[in-house]
PDB file of C-alpha atoms in Angstrom:
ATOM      1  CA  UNK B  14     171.685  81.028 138.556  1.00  0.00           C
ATOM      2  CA  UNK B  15     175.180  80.446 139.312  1.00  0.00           C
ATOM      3  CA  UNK B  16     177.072  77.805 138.478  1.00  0.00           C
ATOM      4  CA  UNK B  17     178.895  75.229 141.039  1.00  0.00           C
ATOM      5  CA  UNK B  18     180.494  72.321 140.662  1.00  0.00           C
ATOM      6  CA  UNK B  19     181.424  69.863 144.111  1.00  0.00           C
ATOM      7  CA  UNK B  20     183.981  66.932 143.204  1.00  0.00           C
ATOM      8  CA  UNK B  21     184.746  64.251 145.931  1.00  0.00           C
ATOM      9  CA  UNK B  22     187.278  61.226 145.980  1.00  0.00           C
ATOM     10  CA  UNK B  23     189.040  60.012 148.771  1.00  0.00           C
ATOM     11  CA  UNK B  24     192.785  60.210 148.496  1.00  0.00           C
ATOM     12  CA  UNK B  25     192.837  62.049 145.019  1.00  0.00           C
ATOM     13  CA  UNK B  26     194.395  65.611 144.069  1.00  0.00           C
ATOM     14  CA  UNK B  27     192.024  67.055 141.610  1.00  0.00           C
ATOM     15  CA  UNK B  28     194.732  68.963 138.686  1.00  0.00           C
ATOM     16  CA  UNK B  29     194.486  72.508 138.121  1.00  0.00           C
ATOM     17  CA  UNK B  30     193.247  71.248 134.230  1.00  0.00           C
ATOM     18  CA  UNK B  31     190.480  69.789 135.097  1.00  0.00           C
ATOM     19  CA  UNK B  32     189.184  72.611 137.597  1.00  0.00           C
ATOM     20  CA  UNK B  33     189.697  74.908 134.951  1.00  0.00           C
ATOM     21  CA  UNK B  34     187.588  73.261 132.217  1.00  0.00           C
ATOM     22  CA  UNK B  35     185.008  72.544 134.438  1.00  0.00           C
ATOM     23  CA  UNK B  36     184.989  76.225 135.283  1.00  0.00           C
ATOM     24  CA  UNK B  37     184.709  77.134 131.711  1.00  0.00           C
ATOM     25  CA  UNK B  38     181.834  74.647 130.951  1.00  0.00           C
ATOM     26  CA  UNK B  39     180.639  76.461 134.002  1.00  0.00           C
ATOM     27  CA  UNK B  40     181.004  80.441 132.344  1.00  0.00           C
ATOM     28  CA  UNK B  41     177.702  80.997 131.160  1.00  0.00           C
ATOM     29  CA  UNK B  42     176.155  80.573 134.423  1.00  0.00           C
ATOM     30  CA  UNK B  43     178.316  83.421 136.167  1.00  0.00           C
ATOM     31  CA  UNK B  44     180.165  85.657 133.935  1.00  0.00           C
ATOM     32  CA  UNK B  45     181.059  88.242 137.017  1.00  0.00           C
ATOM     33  CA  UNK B  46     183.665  85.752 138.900  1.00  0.00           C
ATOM     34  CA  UNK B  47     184.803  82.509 139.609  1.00  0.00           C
ATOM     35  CA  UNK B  48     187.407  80.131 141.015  1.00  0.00           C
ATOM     36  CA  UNK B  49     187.928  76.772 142.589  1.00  0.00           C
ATOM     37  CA  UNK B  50     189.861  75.696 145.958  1.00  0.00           C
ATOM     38  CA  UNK B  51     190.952  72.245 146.254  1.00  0.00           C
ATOM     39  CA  UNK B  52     192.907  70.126 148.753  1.00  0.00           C
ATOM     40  CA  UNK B  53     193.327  66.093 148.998  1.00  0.00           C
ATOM     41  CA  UNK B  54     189.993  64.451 148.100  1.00  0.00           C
ATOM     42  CA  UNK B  55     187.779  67.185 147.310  1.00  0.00           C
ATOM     43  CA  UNK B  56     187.425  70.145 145.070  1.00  0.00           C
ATOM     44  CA  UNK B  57     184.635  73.319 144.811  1.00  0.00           C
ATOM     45  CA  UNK B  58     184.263  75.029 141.504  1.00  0.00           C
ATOM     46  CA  UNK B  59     181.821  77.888 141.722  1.00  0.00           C
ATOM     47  CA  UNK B  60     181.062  80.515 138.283  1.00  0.00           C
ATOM     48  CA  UNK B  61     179.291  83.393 140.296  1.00  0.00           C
ATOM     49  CA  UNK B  62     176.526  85.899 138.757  1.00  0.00           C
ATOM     50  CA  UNK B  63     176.787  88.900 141.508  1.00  0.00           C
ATOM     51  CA  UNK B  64     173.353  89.982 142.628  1.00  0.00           C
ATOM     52  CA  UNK B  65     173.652  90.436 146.505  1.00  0.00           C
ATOM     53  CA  UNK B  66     177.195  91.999 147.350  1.00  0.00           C
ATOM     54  CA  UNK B  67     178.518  92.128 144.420  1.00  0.00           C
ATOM     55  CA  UNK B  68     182.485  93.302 145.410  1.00  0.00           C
ATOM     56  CA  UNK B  69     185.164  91.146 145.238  1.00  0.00           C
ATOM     57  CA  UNK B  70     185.093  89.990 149.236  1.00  0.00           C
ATOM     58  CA  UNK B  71     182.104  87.891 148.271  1.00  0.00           C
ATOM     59  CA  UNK B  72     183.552  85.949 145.400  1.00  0.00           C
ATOM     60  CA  UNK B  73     183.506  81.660 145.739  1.00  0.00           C
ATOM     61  CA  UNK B  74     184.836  79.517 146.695  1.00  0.00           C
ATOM     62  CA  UNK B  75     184.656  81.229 150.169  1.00  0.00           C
ATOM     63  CA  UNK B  76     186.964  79.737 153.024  1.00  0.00           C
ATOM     64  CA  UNK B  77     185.941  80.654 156.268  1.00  0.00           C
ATOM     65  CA  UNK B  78     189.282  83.100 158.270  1.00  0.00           C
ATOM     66  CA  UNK B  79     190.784  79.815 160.168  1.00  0.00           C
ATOM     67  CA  UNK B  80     190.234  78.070 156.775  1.00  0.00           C
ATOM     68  CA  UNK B  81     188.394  74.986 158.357  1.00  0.00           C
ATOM     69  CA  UNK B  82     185.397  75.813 155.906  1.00  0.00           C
ATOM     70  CA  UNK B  83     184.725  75.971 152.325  1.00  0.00           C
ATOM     71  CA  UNK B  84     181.264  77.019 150.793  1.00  0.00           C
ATOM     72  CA  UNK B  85     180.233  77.305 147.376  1.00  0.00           C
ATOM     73  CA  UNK B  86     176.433  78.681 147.809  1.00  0.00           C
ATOM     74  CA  UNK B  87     173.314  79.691 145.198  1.00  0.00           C
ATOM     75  CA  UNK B  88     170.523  81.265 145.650  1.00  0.00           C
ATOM     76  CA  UNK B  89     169.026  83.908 147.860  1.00  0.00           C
ATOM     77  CA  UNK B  90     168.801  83.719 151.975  1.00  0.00           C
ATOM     78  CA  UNK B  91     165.256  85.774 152.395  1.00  0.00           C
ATOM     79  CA  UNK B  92     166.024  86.591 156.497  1.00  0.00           C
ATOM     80  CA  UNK B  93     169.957  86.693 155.873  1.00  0.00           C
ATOM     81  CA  UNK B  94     170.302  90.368 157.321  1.00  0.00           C
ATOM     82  CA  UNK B  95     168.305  89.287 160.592  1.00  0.00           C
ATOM     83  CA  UNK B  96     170.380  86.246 160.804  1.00  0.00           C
ATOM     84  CA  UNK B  97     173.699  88.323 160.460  1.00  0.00           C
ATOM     85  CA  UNK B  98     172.449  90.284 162.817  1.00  0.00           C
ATOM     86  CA  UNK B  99     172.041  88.134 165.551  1.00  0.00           C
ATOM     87  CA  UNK B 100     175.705  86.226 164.852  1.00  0.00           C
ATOM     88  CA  UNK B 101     176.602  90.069 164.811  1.00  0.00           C
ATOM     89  CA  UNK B 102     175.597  89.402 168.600  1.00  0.00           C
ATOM     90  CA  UNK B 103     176.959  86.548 169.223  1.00  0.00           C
ATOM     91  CA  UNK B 104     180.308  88.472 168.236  1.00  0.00           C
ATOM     92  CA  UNK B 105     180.904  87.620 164.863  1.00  0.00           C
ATOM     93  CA  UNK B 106     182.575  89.835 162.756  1.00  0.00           C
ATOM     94  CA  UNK B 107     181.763  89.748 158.855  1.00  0.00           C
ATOM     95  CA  UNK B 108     184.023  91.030 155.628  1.00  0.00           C
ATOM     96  CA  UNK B 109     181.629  91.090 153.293  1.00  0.00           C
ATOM     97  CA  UNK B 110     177.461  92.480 153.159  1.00  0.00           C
ATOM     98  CA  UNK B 111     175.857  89.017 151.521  1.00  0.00           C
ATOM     99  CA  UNK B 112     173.952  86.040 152.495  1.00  0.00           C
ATOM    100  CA  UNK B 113     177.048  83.271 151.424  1.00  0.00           C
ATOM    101  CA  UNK B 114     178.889  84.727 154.672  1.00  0.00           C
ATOM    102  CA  UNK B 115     176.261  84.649 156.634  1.00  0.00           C
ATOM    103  CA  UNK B 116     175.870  80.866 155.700  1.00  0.00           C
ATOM    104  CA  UNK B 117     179.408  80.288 156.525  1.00  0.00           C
ATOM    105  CA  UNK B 118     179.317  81.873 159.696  1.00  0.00           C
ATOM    106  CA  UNK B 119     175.835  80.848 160.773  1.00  0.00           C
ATOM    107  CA  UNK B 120     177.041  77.123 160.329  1.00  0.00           C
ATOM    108  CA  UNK B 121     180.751  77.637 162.572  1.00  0.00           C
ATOM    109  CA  UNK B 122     177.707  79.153 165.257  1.00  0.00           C
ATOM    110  CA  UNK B 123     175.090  77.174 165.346  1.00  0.00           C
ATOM    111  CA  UNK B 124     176.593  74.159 163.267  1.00  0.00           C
ATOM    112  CA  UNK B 125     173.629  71.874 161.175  1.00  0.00           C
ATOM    113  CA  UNK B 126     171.405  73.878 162.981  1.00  0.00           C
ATOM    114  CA  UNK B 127     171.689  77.040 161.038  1.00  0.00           C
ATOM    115  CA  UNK B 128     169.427  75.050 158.251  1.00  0.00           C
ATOM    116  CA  UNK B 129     166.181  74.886 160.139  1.00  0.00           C
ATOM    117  CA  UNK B 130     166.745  78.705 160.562  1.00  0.00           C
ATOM    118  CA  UNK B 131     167.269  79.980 156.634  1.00  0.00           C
ATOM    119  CA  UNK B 132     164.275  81.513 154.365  1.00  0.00           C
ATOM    120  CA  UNK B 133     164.836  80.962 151.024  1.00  0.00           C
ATOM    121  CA  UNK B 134     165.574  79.063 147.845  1.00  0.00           C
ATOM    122  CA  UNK B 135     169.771  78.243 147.880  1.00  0.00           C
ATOM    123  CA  UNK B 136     171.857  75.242 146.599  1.00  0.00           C
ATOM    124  CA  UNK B 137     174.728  75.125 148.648  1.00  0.00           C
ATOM    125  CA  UNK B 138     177.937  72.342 149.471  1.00  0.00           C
ATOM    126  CA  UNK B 139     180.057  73.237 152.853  1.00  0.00           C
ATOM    127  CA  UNK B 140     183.115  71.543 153.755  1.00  0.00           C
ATOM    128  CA  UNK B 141     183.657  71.076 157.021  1.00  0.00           C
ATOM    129  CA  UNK B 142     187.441  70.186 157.714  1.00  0.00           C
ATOM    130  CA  UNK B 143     187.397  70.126 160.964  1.00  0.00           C
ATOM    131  CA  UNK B 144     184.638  67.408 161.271  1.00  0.00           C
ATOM    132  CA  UNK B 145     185.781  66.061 158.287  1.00  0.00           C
ATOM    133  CA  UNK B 146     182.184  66.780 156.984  1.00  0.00           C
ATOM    134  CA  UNK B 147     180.257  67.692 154.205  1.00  0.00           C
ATOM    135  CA  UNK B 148     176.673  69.404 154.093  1.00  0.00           C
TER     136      UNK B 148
END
């Protein structure tokens, strides 16, 4: 299993220390990768272990393009292909071949709803910047 970390307080700038010992306590769950994005009031932290797409695009924290969305995600998406597939119709374009992208994108489609669609076992925290969300 990977390893992610989510840290929330309003108003507060998490420092580049802390992020970076928590992503070393965090090593032994994802030797392949890892990083952590912050802005004011929350910070993701995510040690990966690369299983599905394992190339570089696919590394976490992911941000989606317009960078109103940050995922850190775990765990397998069983129907992820078919659900790519359809986005794929809806005219999303992807840059990477996993099931974390597919999250991000099926969420900025289908918003909440994409949960009552997904197959599989997954840990996951989204922020959502432009509803000032998190899921």
């Amino acid at each position: 299993m990977c390893g992610l970390a989510a840290l929330f307080e309003v108003g507060r700038r998490f420092d580049r220390e802390l992020l970076s010992a928590i992503d070393a306590d965090l090593f032994h769950r994802g030797p392949d990768s890892g990083g952590h994005l912050s802005e004011e009031g929350w910070a993701l932290v995510f040690r990966r272990l690369a299983i599905i797409d394992p190339k570089s695009q696919s590394d976490q924290p992911m941000r989606s393009a317009d960078g109103r969305q940050a995922l850190i995600f775990n765990g397998e998406i069983y129907n992820y292909r078919a659900l790519r597939a359809e986005l794929e119709q809806h005219g999303v374009s992807f840059r990477t071949e996993g099931d974390t992208e597919t999250l991000l994108q099926g969420y900025r489609t289908w918003g909440e709803g994409v949960l009552d669609r997904l197959e599989g076992m997954y840990a996951f925290c989204l922020v959502d910047l432009a509803r000032n969300a998190v899921i």
